[in-house]
mmCIF file with all atom_site columns, C-alpha atoms in Angstrom:
data_model
loop_
_atom_site.group_PDB
_atom_site.id
_atom_site.type_symbol
_atom_site.label_atom_id
_atom_site.label_alt_id
_atom_site.label_comp_id
_atom_site.label_asym_id
_atom_site.label_entity_id
_atom_site.label_seq_id
_atom_site.pdbx_PDB_ins_code
_atom_site.Cartn_x
_atom_site.Cartn_y
_atom_site.Cartn_z
_atom_site.occupancy
_atom_site.B_iso_or_equiv
_atom_site.pdbx_formal_charge
_atom_site.auth_seq_id
_atom_site.auth_comp_id
_atom_site.auth_asym_id
_atom_site.auth_atom_id
_atom_site.pdbx_PDB_model_num
ATOM 1   C CA . MET S 1 1   ? 156.309 105.276 141.046 1.00 47.00 ? 1   MET S CA 1
ATOM 2   C CA . SER S 1 2   ? 152.813 104.138 140.270 1.00 50.00 ? 2   SER S CA 1
ATOM 3   C CA . GLU S 1 3   ? 149.924 106.501 140.195 1.00 54.00 ? 3   GLU S CA 1
ATOM 4   C CA . THR S 1 4   ? 147.029 106.148 142.681 1.00 55.00 ? 4   THR S CA 1
ATOM 5   C CA . VAL S 1 5   ? 143.656 106.012 140.954 1.00 53.00 ? 5   VAL S CA 1
ATOM 6   C CA . ASP S 1 6   ? 140.828 107.650 142.839 1.00 55.00 ? 6   ASP S CA 1
ATOM 7   C CA . THR S 1 7   ? 137.841 105.389 142.542 1.00 54.00 ? 7   THR S CA 1
ATOM 8   C CA . SER S 1 8   ? 135.782 107.025 145.237 1.00 51.00 ? 8   SER S CA 1
ATOM 9   C CA . GLY S 1 9   ? 133.593 108.691 142.648 1.00 54.00 ? 9   GLY S CA 1
ATOM 10  C CA . GLN S 1 10  ? 132.832 105.443 140.962 1.00 61.00 ? 10  GLN S CA 1
ATOM 11  C CA . ALA S 1 11  ? 131.992 103.879 144.221 1.00 55.00 ? 11  ALA S CA 1
ATOM 12  C CA . SER S 1 12  ? 129.666 106.655 145.138 1.00 56.00 ? 12  SER S CA 1
ATOM 13  C CA . ASP S 1 13  ? 127.907 106.413 141.751 1.00 61.00 ? 13  ASP S CA 1
ATOM 14  C CA . GLN S 1 14  ? 127.496 102.629 142.183 1.00 71.00 ? 14  GLN S CA 1
ATOM 15  C CA . ALA S 1 15  ? 126.115 103.115 145.635 1.00 63.00 ? 15  ALA S CA 1
ATOM 16  C CA . GLY S 1 16  ? 123.707 105.634 144.413 1.00 64.00 ? 16  GLY S CA 1
ATOM 17  C CA . ALA S 1 17  ? 122.501 103.433 141.547 1.00 74.00 ? 17  ALA S CA 1
ATOM 18  C CA . ASN S 1 18  ? 121.990 100.548 143.989 1.00 91.00 ? 18  ASN S CA 1
ATOM 19  C CA . TRP S 1 19  ? 119.951 102.639 146.383 1.00 90.00 ? 19  TRP S CA 1
ATOM 20  C CA . ALA S 1 20  ? 117.850 103.877 143.378 1.00 94.00 ? 20  ALA S CA 1
ATOM 21  C CA . ASP S 1 21  ? 117.201 100.245 142.152 1.00 94.00 ? 21  ASP S CA 1
ATOM 22  C CA . GLN S 1 22  ? 116.361 98.923  145.592 1.00 96.00 ? 22  GLN S CA 1
ATOM 23  C CA . ALA S 1 23  ? 114.175 101.851 146.375 1.00 97.00 ? 23  ALA S CA 1
ATOM 24  C CA . GLU S 1 24  ? 112.258 101.457 143.066 1.00 97.00 ? 24  GLU S CA 1
ATOM 25  C CA . GLN S 1 25  ? 111.608 97.764  143.833 1.00 97.00 ? 25  GLN S CA 1
ATOM 26  C CA . ARG S 1 26  ? 110.411 98.674  147.381 1.00 98.00 ? 26  ARG S CA 1
ATOM 27  C CA . VAL S 1 27  ? 107.930 101.162 145.989 1.00 98.00 ? 27  VAL S CA 1
ATOM 28  C CA . LEU S 1 28  ? 106.788 98.653  143.367 1.00 98.00 ? 28  LEU S CA 1
ATOM 29  C CA . ASP S 1 29  ? 106.196 95.978  146.041 1.00 98.00 ? 29  ASP S CA 1
ATOM 30  C CA . GLU S 1 30  ? 104.073 98.406  147.998 1.00 98.00 ? 30  GLU S CA 1
ATOM 31  C CA . ALA S 1 31  ? 102.143 99.527  144.909 1.00 98.00 ? 31  ALA S CA 1
ATOM 32  C CA . LEU S 1 32  ? 101.346 95.815  144.083 1.00 98.00 ? 32  LEU S CA 1
ATOM 33  C CA . ARG S 1 33  ? 99.948  95.404  147.536 1.00 98.00 ? 33  ARG S CA 1
ATOM 34  C CA . LEU S 1 34  ? 97.755  98.527  147.366 1.00 98.00 ? 34  LEU S CA 1
ATOM 35  C CA . ALA S 1 35  ? 96.794  98.670  143.650 1.00 98.00 ? 35  ALA S CA 1
ATOM 36  C CA . PRO S 1 36  ? 93.888  96.123  143.794 1.00 97.00 ? 36  PRO S CA 1
ATOM 37  C CA . LYS S 1 37  ? 91.902  98.616  145.868 1.00 96.00 ? 37  LYS S CA 1
ATOM 38  C CA . ALA S 1 38  ? 93.592  101.984 145.001 1.00 96.00 ? 38  ALA S CA 1
ATOM 39  C CA . GLY S 1 39  ? 93.821  101.492 141.259 1.00 97.00 ? 39  GLY S CA 1
ATOM 40  C CA . TRP S 1 40  ? 96.829  102.284 139.052 1.00 98.00 ? 40  TRP S CA 1
ATOM 41  C CA . ASN S 1 41  ? 97.176  106.052 139.214 1.00 97.00 ? 41  ASN S CA 1
ATOM 42  C CA . ASN S 1 42  ? 99.335  108.789 140.659 1.00 94.00 ? 42  ASN S CA 1
ATOM 43  C CA . GLY S 1 43  ? 97.588  108.515 143.993 1.00 97.00 ? 43  GLY S CA 1
ATOM 44  C CA . LEU S 1 44  ? 98.839  104.970 144.114 1.00 98.00 ? 44  LEU S CA 1
ATOM 45  C CA . VAL S 1 45  ? 102.401 106.283 143.715 1.00 98.00 ? 45  VAL S CA 1
ATOM 46  C CA . SER S 1 46  ? 102.090 108.626 146.608 1.00 97.00 ? 46  SER S CA 1
ATOM 47  C CA . ARG S 1 47  ? 100.680 105.914 148.949 1.00 98.00 ? 47  ARG S CA 1
ATOM 48  C CA . ALA S 1 48  ? 103.292 103.440 147.805 1.00 98.00 ? 48  ALA S CA 1
ATOM 49  C CA . LEU S 1 49  ? 106.153 105.922 148.420 1.00 98.00 ? 49  LEU S CA 1
ATOM 50  C CA . SER S 1 50  ? 104.762 106.599 152.054 1.00 98.00 ? 50  SER S CA 1
ATOM 51  C CA . ALA S 1 51  ? 104.513 102.898 152.684 1.00 98.00 ? 51  ALA S CA 1
ATOM 52  C CA . ALA S 1 52  ? 108.121 102.330 151.519 1.00 97.00 ? 52  ALA S CA 1
ATOM 53  C CA . GLY S 1 53  ? 109.299 105.055 153.832 1.00 97.00 ? 53  GLY S CA 1
ATOM 54  C CA . LEU S 1 54  ? 110.271 107.461 151.025 1.00 97.00 ? 54  LEU S CA 1
ATOM 55  C CA . SER S 1 55  ? 109.367 111.208 150.649 1.00 97.00 ? 55  SER S CA 1
ATOM 56  C CA . GLU S 1 56  ? 107.581 112.814 147.663 1.00 96.00 ? 56  GLU S CA 1
ATOM 57  C CA . ALA S 1 57  ? 110.908 114.473 146.713 1.00 96.00 ? 57  ALA S CA 1
ATOM 58  C CA . GLU S 1 58  ? 112.559 111.051 146.588 1.00 97.00 ? 58  GLU S CA 1
ATOM 59  C CA . GLY S 1 59  ? 109.591 109.831 144.543 1.00 97.00 ? 59  GLY S CA 1
ATOM 60  C CA . GLN S 1 60  ? 110.171 112.642 142.049 1.00 96.00 ? 60  GLN S CA 1
ATOM 61  C CA . LEU S 1 61  ? 113.694 111.491 141.658 1.00 96.00 ? 61  LEU S CA 1
ATOM 62  C CA . LEU S 1 62  ? 112.923 107.801 141.285 1.00 97.00 ? 62  LEU S CA 1
ATOM 63  C CA . LEU S 1 63  ? 109.580 108.011 139.460 1.00 97.00 ? 63  LEU S CA 1
ATOM 64  C CA . PRO S 1 64  ? 109.449 111.310 137.558 1.00 97.00 ? 64  PRO S CA 1
ATOM 65  C CA . GLU S 1 65  ? 106.546 110.026 135.422 1.00 97.00 ? 65  GLU S CA 1
ATOM 66  C CA . GLY S 1 66  ? 104.721 108.588 138.353 1.00 97.00 ? 66  GLY S CA 1
ATOM 67  C CA . ALA S 1 67  ? 102.323 105.746 137.630 1.00 98.00 ? 67  ALA S CA 1
ATOM 68  C CA . ARG S 1 68  ? 103.782 105.359 134.087 1.00 98.00 ? 68  ARG S CA 1
ATOM 69  C CA . ASP S 1 69  ? 107.174 104.628 135.656 1.00 98.00 ? 69  ASP S CA 1
ATOM 70  C CA . LEU S 1 70  ? 105.554 102.121 137.947 1.00 97.00 ? 70  LEU S CA 1
ATOM 71  C CA . ALA S 1 71  ? 103.976 100.297 135.012 1.00 98.00 ? 71  ALA S CA 1
ATOM 72  C CA . ALA S 1 72  ? 107.340 100.042 133.253 1.00 98.00 ? 72  ALA S CA 1
ATOM 73  C CA . LEU S 1 73  ? 108.975 98.724  136.420 1.00 98.00 ? 73  LEU S CA 1
ATOM 74  C CA . LEU S 1 74  ? 106.337 95.982  136.692 1.00 98.00 ? 74  LEU S CA 1
ATOM 75  C CA . SER S 1 75  ? 106.556 95.074  133.060 1.00 98.00 ? 75  SER S CA 1
ATOM 76  C CA . ARG S 1 76  ? 110.263 94.763  133.215 1.00 98.00 ? 76  ARG S CA 1
ATOM 77  C CA . ARG S 1 77  ? 110.075 92.756  136.419 1.00 98.00 ? 77  ARG S CA 1
ATOM 78  C CA . HIS S 1 78  ? 107.748 90.309  134.536 1.00 98.00 ? 78  HIS S CA 1
ATOM 79  C CA . ASP S 1 79  ? 110.182 90.243  131.607 1.00 98.00 ? 79  ASP S CA 1
ATOM 80  C CA . ALA S 1 80  ? 113.029 89.276  133.982 1.00 98.00 ? 80  ALA S CA 1
ATOM 81  C CA . ALA S 1 81  ? 110.939 86.600  135.636 1.00 98.00 ? 81  ALA S CA 1
ATOM 82  C CA . ALA S 1 82  ? 109.908 85.126  132.259 1.00 98.00 ? 82  ALA S CA 1
ATOM 83  C CA . LEU S 1 83  ? 113.533 84.985  131.105 1.00 98.00 ? 83  LEU S CA 1
ATOM 84  C CA . ALA S 1 84  ? 114.560 83.265  134.390 1.00 98.00 ? 84  ALA S CA 1
ATOM 85  C CA . ARG S 1 85  ? 111.894 80.590  133.746 1.00 98.00 ? 85  ARG S CA 1
ATOM 86  C CA . LEU S 1 86  ? 113.116 80.154  130.241 1.00 98.00 ? 86  LEU S CA 1
ATOM 87  C CA . GLN S 1 87  ? 116.707 79.229  131.484 1.00 97.00 ? 87  GLN S CA 1
ATOM 88  C CA . ALA S 1 88  ? 115.291 75.716  132.193 1.00 97.00 ? 88  ALA S CA 1
ATOM 89  C CA . PHE S 1 89  ? 114.974 75.114  128.494 1.00 97.00 ? 89  PHE S CA 1
ATOM 90  C CA . ASP S 1 90  ? 117.709 73.979  126.001 1.00 97.00 ? 90  ASP S CA 1
ATOM 91  C CA . VAL S 1 91  ? 116.818 76.606  123.451 1.00 96.00 ? 91  VAL S CA 1
ATOM 92  C CA . ALA S 1 92  ? 118.912 74.927  120.803 1.00 95.00 ? 92  ALA S CA 1
ATOM 93  C CA . ALA S 1 93  ? 116.823 71.782  121.048 1.00 97.00 ? 93  ALA S CA 1
ATOM 94  C CA . LEU S 1 94  ? 113.507 73.716  120.348 1.00 96.00 ? 94  LEU S CA 1
ATOM 95  C CA . LYS S 1 95  ? 112.117 74.482  117.002 1.00 93.00 ? 95  LYS S CA 1
ATOM 96  C CA . ILE S 1 96  ? 111.371 78.247  116.379 1.00 90.00 ? 96  ILE S CA 1
ATOM 97  C CA . ARG S 1 97  ? 107.598 77.872  117.007 1.00 92.00 ? 97  ARG S CA 1
ATOM 98  C CA . GLN S 1 98  ? 108.288 76.016  120.281 1.00 95.00 ? 98  GLN S CA 1
ATOM 99  C CA . ARG S 1 99  ? 110.666 78.808  121.382 1.00 96.00 ? 99  ARG S CA 1
ATOM 100 C CA . ILE S 1 100 ? 108.010 81.350  120.694 1.00 95.00 ? 100 ILE S CA 1
ATOM 101 C CA . ARG S 1 101 ? 105.313 79.348  122.514 1.00 97.00 ? 101 ARG S CA 1
ATOM 102 C CA . GLU S 1 102 ? 107.436 78.770  125.553 1.00 97.00 ? 102 GLU S CA 1
ATOM 103 C CA . GLY S 1 103 ? 108.519 82.413  125.616 1.00 98.00 ? 103 GLY S CA 1
ATOM 104 C CA . VAL S 1 104 ? 104.860 83.638  125.557 1.00 98.00 ? 104 VAL S CA 1
ATOM 105 C CA . VAL S 1 105 ? 103.841 81.057  128.172 1.00 98.00 ? 105 VAL S CA 1
ATOM 106 C CA . ALA S 1 106 ? 106.623 82.199  130.522 1.00 98.00 ? 106 ALA S CA 1
ATOM 107 C CA . ARG S 1 107 ? 105.564 85.768  130.079 1.00 98.00 ? 107 ARG S CA 1
ATOM 108 C CA . LEU S 1 108 ? 101.993 84.793  130.942 1.00 98.00 ? 108 LEU S CA 1
ATOM 109 C CA . ASP S 1 109 ? 103.075 82.866  134.041 1.00 98.00 ? 109 ASP S CA 1
ATOM 110 C CA . ALA S 1 110 ? 105.179 85.928  135.110 1.00 98.00 ? 110 ALA S CA 1
ATOM 111 C CA . ALA S 1 111 ? 102.197 88.291  134.712 1.00 97.00 ? 111 ALA S CA 1
ATOM 112 C CA . GLN S 1 112 ? 99.845  85.927  136.556 1.00 96.00 ? 112 GLN S CA 1
ATOM 113 C CA . GLU S 1 113 ? 102.036 86.299  139.683 1.00 96.00 ? 113 GLU S CA 1
ATOM 114 C CA . ASN S 1 114 ? 100.379 89.741  140.003 1.00 97.00 ? 114 ASN S CA 1
ATOM 115 C CA . ALA S 1 115 ? 97.006  88.883  138.605 1.00 95.00 ? 115 ALA S CA 1
ATOM 116 C CA . ASP S 1 116 ? 95.144  91.015  141.034 1.00 96.00 ? 116 ASP S CA 1
ATOM 117 C CA . VAL S 1 117 ? 96.669  94.197  139.642 1.00 97.00 ? 117 VAL S CA 1
ATOM 118 C CA . LEU S 1 118 ? 96.405  93.467  135.884 1.00 96.00 ? 118 LEU S CA 1
ATOM 119 C CA . ARG S 1 119 ? 92.881  94.940  135.537 1.00 94.00 ? 119 ARG S CA 1
ATOM 120 C CA . PRO S 1 120 ? 93.584  98.279  137.092 1.00 96.00 ? 120 PRO S CA 1
ATOM 121 C CA . LEU S 1 121 ? 96.932  98.331  135.235 1.00 96.00 ? 121 LEU S CA 1
ATOM 122 C CA . ALA S 1 122 ? 95.009  97.706  131.958 1.00 94.00 ? 122 ALA S CA 1
ATOM 123 C CA . ALA S 1 123 ? 92.586  100.449 132.702 1.00 93.00 ? 123 ALA S CA 1
ATOM 124 C CA . PHE S 1 124 ? 95.500  102.823 133.265 1.00 96.00 ? 124 PHE S CA 1
ATOM 125 C CA . LEU S 1 125 ? 97.349  101.826 130.101 1.00 94.00 ? 125 LEU S CA 1
ATOM 126 C CA . ALA S 1 126 ? 94.090  102.046 128.017 1.00 91.00 ? 126 ALA S CA 1
ATOM 127 C CA . PHE S 1 127 ? 94.071  105.844 128.352 1.00 92.00 ? 127 PHE S CA 1
ATOM 128 C CA . PRO S 1 128 ? 94.982  107.364 124.942 1.00 90.00 ? 128 PRO S CA 1
ATOM 129 C CA . THR S 1 129 ? 97.924  109.193 126.626 1.00 94.00 ? 129 THR S CA 1
ATOM 130 C CA . ASN S 1 130 ? 99.451  105.959 127.791 1.00 95.00 ? 130 ASN S CA 1
ATOM 131 C CA . LEU S 1 131 ? 98.992  103.818 124.600 1.00 91.00 ? 131 LEU S CA 1
ATOM 132 C CA . ALA S 1 132 ? 102.507 104.590 123.375 1.00 91.00 ? 132 ALA S CA 1
ATOM 133 C CA . LEU S 1 133 ? 103.782 103.395 126.755 1.00 95.00 ? 133 LEU S CA 1
ATOM 134 C CA . ALA S 1 134 ? 101.784 100.190 126.433 1.00 94.00 ? 134 ALA S CA 1
ATOM 135 C CA . LEU S 1 135 ? 103.040 99.543  122.925 1.00 92.00 ? 135 LEU S CA 1
ATOM 136 C CA . ARG S 1 136 ? 106.694 100.226 123.978 1.00 95.00 ? 136 ARG S CA 1
ATOM 137 C CA . LEU S 1 137 ? 106.524 97.885  126.927 1.00 97.00 ? 137 LEU S CA 1
ATOM 138 C CA . THR S 1 138 ? 104.989 95.103  124.966 1.00 95.00 ? 138 THR S CA 1
ATOM 139 C CA . TRP S 1 139 ? 107.601 95.622  122.271 1.00 94.00 ? 139 TRP S CA 1
ATOM 140 C CA . GLU S 1 140 ? 110.305 95.213  125.023 1.00 97.00 ? 140 GLU S CA 1
ATOM 141 C CA . SER S 1 141 ? 108.656 91.935  126.096 1.00 97.00 ? 141 SER S CA 1
ATOM 142 C CA . ALA S 1 142 ? 108.644 90.705  122.509 1.00 95.00 ? 142 ALA S CA 1
ATOM 143 C CA . ASP S 1 143 ? 112.186 91.705  121.965 1.00 95.00 ? 143 ASP S CA 1
ATOM 144 C CA . ALA S 1 144 ? 113.298 89.933  125.148 1.00 97.00 ? 144 ALA S CA 1
ATOM 145 C CA . ILE S 1 145 ? 111.693 86.706  124.024 1.00 97.00 ? 145 ILE S CA 1
ATOM 146 C CA . TRP S 1 146 ? 113.103 86.927  120.470 1.00 95.00 ? 146 TRP S CA 1
ATOM 147 C CA . ARG S 1 147 ? 116.603 87.484  121.791 1.00 96.00 ? 147 ARG S CA 1
ATOM 148 C CA . TRP S 1 148 ? 116.254 84.431  124.161 1.00 97.00 ? 148 TRP S CA 1
ATOM 149 C CA . ALA S 1 149 ? 115.001 82.490  121.082 1.00 95.00 ? 149 ALA S CA 1
ATOM 150 C CA . GLY S 1 150 ? 118.238 83.370  119.185 1.00 94.00 ? 150 GLY S CA 1
ATOM 151 C CA . ASP S 1 151 ? 116.937 85.914  116.728 1.00 91.00 ? 151 ASP S CA 1
ATOM 152 C CA . THR S 1 152 ? 119.792 87.858  115.190 1.00 83.00 ? 152 THR S CA 1
ATOM 153 C CA . ALA S 1 153 ? 117.990 89.607  112.348 1.00 80.00 ? 153 ALA S CA 1
ATOM 154 C CA . THR S 1 154 ? 119.135 93.163  111.678 1.00 80.00 ? 154 THR S CA 1
ATOM 155 C CA . ASP S 1 155 ? 117.047 93.911  108.612 1.00 79.00 ? 155 ASP S CA 1
ATOM 156 C CA . GLU S 1 156 ? 113.299 94.739  108.413 1.00 76.00 ? 156 GLU S CA 1
ATOM 157 C CA . ASN S 1 157 ? 112.535 91.245  109.747 1.00 80.00 ? 157 ASN S CA 1
ATOM 158 C CA . HIS S 1 158 ? 113.869 92.417  113.136 1.00 85.00 ? 158 HIS S CA 1
ATOM 159 C CA . TYR S 1 159 ? 110.917 94.811  113.417 1.00 85.00 ? 159 TYR S CA 1
ATOM 160 C CA . SER S 1 160 ? 108.261 92.722  111.772 1.00 83.00 ? 160 SER S CA 1
ATOM 161 C CA . LYS S 1 161 ? 108.949 89.790  114.125 1.00 86.00 ? 161 LYS S CA 1
ATOM 162 C CA . ARG S 1 162 ? 108.594 92.007  117.200 1.00 89.00 ? 162 ARG S CA 1
ATOM 163 C CA . ALA S 1 163 ? 105.529 93.695  115.939 1.00 87.00 ? 163 ALA S CA 1
ATOM 164 C CA . ILE S 1 164 ? 103.794 90.418  115.287 1.00 88.00 ? 164 ILE S CA 1
ATOM 165 C CA . LEU S 1 165 ? 104.881 88.859  118.639 1.00 92.00 ? 165 LEU S CA 1
ATOM 166 C CA . SER S 1 166 ? 103.717 92.053  120.330 1.00 92.00 ? 166 SER S CA 1
ATOM 167 C CA . GLY S 1 167 ? 100.254 91.457  118.990 1.00 91.00 ? 167 GLY S CA 1
ATOM 168 C CA . ILE S 1 168 ? 100.390 87.768  119.996 1.00 93.00 ? 168 ILE S CA 1
ATOM 169 C CA . LEU S 1 169 ? 101.582 88.618  123.547 1.00 94.00 ? 169 LEU S CA 1
ATOM 170 C CA . ILE S 1 170 ? 98.903  91.212  124.352 1.00 93.00 ? 170 ILE S CA 1
ATOM 171 C CA . SER S 1 171 ? 96.016  89.314  122.824 1.00 93.00 ? 171 SER S CA 1
ATOM 172 C CA . THR S 1 172 ? 96.985  86.043  124.527 1.00 95.00 ? 172 THR S CA 1
ATOM 173 C CA . LEU S 1 173 ? 97.269  87.856  127.894 1.00 94.00 ? 173 LEU S CA 1
ATOM 174 C CA . ALA S 1 174 ? 93.818  89.203  127.336 1.00 93.00 ? 174 ALA S CA 1
ATOM 175 C CA . VAL S 1 175 ? 92.428  85.830  126.684 1.00 94.00 ? 175 VAL S CA 1
ATOM 176 C CA . ASP S 1 176 ? 94.211  84.358  129.652 1.00 95.00 ? 176 ASP S CA 1
ATOM 177 C CA . MET S 1 177 ? 92.640  86.886  131.907 1.00 92.00 ? 177 MET S CA 1
ATOM 178 C CA . ALA S 1 178 ? 89.187  86.711  130.395 1.00 91.00 ? 178 ALA S CA 1
ATOM 179 C CA . SER S 1 179 ? 88.818  82.960  129.623 1.00 93.00 ? 179 SER S CA 1
ATOM 180 C CA . GLY S 1 180 ? 91.572  81.040  131.436 1.00 95.00 ? 180 GLY S CA 1
ATOM 181 C CA . ARG S 1 181 ? 94.748  79.335  130.491 1.00 96.00 ? 181 ARG S CA 1
ATOM 182 C CA . ALA S 1 182 ? 93.330  76.574  128.256 1.00 97.00 ? 182 ALA S CA 1
ATOM 183 C CA . SER S 1 183 ? 91.665  79.157  125.978 1.00 97.00 ? 183 SER S CA 1
ATOM 184 C CA . ALA S 1 184 ? 94.705  81.249  126.066 1.00 97.00 ? 184 ALA S CA 1
ATOM 185 C CA . LEU S 1 185 ? 96.901  78.406  124.804 1.00 97.00 ? 185 LEU S CA 1
ATOM 186 C CA . SER S 1 186 ? 94.384  77.562  122.019 1.00 97.00 ? 186 SER S CA 1
ATOM 187 C CA . HIS S 1 187 ? 94.545  81.139  121.007 1.00 95.00 ? 187 HIS S CA 1
ATOM 188 C CA . LEU S 1 188 ? 98.251  81.248  121.157 1.00 96.00 ? 188 LEU S CA 1
ATOM 189 C CA . ASP S 1 189 ? 98.700  78.153  119.033 1.00 95.00 ? 189 ASP S CA 1
ATOM 190 C CA . ALA S 1 190 ? 96.186  79.500  116.429 1.00 92.00 ? 190 ALA S CA 1
ATOM 191 C CA . ARG S 1 191 ? 98.084  82.813  116.245 1.00 89.00 ? 191 ARG S CA 1
ATOM 192 C CA . ILE S 1 192 ? 101.438 81.125  115.838 1.00 89.00 ? 192 ILE S CA 1
ATOM 193 C CA . ASP S 1 193 ? 100.074 78.877  113.120 1.00 85.00 ? 193 ASP S CA 1
ATOM 194 C CA . ASN S 1 194 ? 98.752  81.952  111.333 1.00 77.00 ? 194 ASN S CA 1
ATOM 195 C CA . VAL S 1 195 ? 102.222 83.642  111.222 1.00 71.00 ? 195 VAL S CA 1
ATOM 196 C CA . MET S 1 196 ? 104.747 80.843  110.782 1.00 69.00 ? 196 MET S CA 1
ATOM 197 C CA . ALA S 1 197 ? 104.882 81.074  106.972 1.00 58.00 ? 197 ALA S CA 1
ATOM 198 C CA . PHE S 1 198 ? 107.854 83.171  106.007 1.00 44.00 ? 198 PHE S CA 1
ATOM 199 C CA . GLU S 1 199 ? 106.089 85.632  103.917 1.00 45.00 ? 199 GLU S CA 1
ATOM 200 C CA . LYS S 1 200 ? 103.635 86.391  106.699 1.00 53.00 ? 200 LYS S CA 1
ATOM 201 C CA . TRP S 1 201 ? 106.547 86.945  109.075 1.00 48.00 ? 201 TRP S CA 1
ATOM 202 C CA . LYS S 1 202 ? 108.088 89.184  106.482 1.00 50.00 ? 202 LYS S CA 1
ATOM 203 C CA . ALA S 1 203 ? 105.007 91.196  105.847 1.00 51.00 ? 203 ALA S CA 1
ATOM 204 C CA . GLY S 1 204 ? 104.613 92.012  109.557 1.00 50.00 ? 204 GLY S CA 1
ATOM 205 C CA . LEU S 1 205 ? 101.905 94.287  111.003 1.00 50.00 ? 205 LEU S CA 1
ATOM 206 C CA . LYS S 1 206 ? 101.320 97.869  110.193 1.00 54.00 ? 206 LYS S CA 1
ATOM 207 C CA . PRO S 1 207 ? 101.697 100.224 113.202 1.00 52.00 ? 207 PRO S CA 1
ATOM 208 C CA . MET S 1 208 ? 98.014  100.958 113.233 1.00 49.00 ? 208 MET S CA 1
ATOM 209 C CA . ASP S 1 209 ? 97.105  97.305  113.245 1.00 66.00 ? 209 ASP S CA 1
ATOM 210 C CA . LEU S 1 210 ? 99.232  96.807  116.365 1.00 66.00 ? 210 LEU S CA 1
ATOM 211 C CA . ALA S 1 211 ? 97.830  99.907  118.078 1.00 65.00 ? 211 ALA S CA 1
ATOM 212 C CA . SER S 1 212 ? 94.231  98.680  117.309 1.00 69.00 ? 212 SER S CA 1
ATOM 213 C CA . GLU S 1 213 ? 95.054  95.240  118.662 1.00 70.00 ? 213 GLU S CA 1
ATOM 214 C CA . MET S 1 214 ? 96.537  96.797  121.774 1.00 69.00 ? 214 MET S CA 1
ATOM 215 C CA . VAL S 1 215 ? 93.392  98.870  122.470 1.00 65.00 ? 215 VAL S CA 1
ATOM 216 C CA . SER S 1 216 ? 91.139  95.874  122.007 1.00 73.00 ? 216 SER S CA 1
ATOM 217 C CA . ALA S 1 217 ? 93.309  93.739  124.284 1.00 70.00 ? 217 ALA S CA 1
ATOM 218 C CA . LEU S 1 218 ? 93.540  96.339  127.032 1.00 70.00 ? 218 LEU S CA 1
ATOM 219 C CA . ALA S 1 219 ? 89.750  96.755  126.956 1.00 69.00 ? 219 ALA S CA 1
ATOM 220 C CA . ARG S 1 220 ? 89.275  93.007  127.264 1.00 68.00 ? 220 ARG S CA 1
ATOM 221 C CA . MET S 1 221 ? 91.771  92.841  130.060 1.00 71.00 ? 221 MET S CA 1
ATOM 222 C CA . ARG S 1 222 ? 90.029  95.679  131.905 1.00 66.00 ? 222 ARG S CA 1
ATOM 223 C CA . PHE S 1 223 ? 86.490  94.452  131.539 1.00 64.00 ? 223 PHE S CA 1
ATOM 224 C CA . GLY S 1 224 ? 87.122  90.674  131.266 1.00 61.00 ? 224 GLY S CA 1
ATOM 225 C CA . LYS S 1 225 ? 85.121  90.220  128.092 1.00 57.00 ? 225 LYS S CA 1
#
């Protein structure tokens, strides 16, 4: 006689996860609509929750860190959109510099879909208490691009590549916002040229170099200069 396996608990957990994912995206959609006027702050979270038909208690469950969690949701949405765009390429047919260039451009395109919230978001991330979050999210974006590009390094090069690409990503986005796409692509090509030599990739960036570049880029994104 076979045993009956009770899967009701698993189904309940899956339903709960699906509800949370869908609710987070609804709140993010409302936040994107409100942020150009409301700014990126915890007040935005409350207004977005209300607009999405959710209570403050549900908001605490979904977004315990408030506007910081919203920023992470948006960054990861942009990462997913960039990767979806990159599926159009035969990555094996591209040289490594082409892979990185296309990866950065795809991420720029994804961010520009919500161009009207990038300045208030940059202002929020520029607070000293949010700098670590900005660095982590940019690192995640760089990691996603490198993985799409086929990087399998597990030594120190794994980290140096992501540190360098993080700097390229944030600075190129800042130029894109301040001066337009043509200037951004010129900046991107110059940055890639500067780091393609193996020894420069291997050397990487010091943590404080990346933090300094992040602060400068966020300021440029915020003020458009």
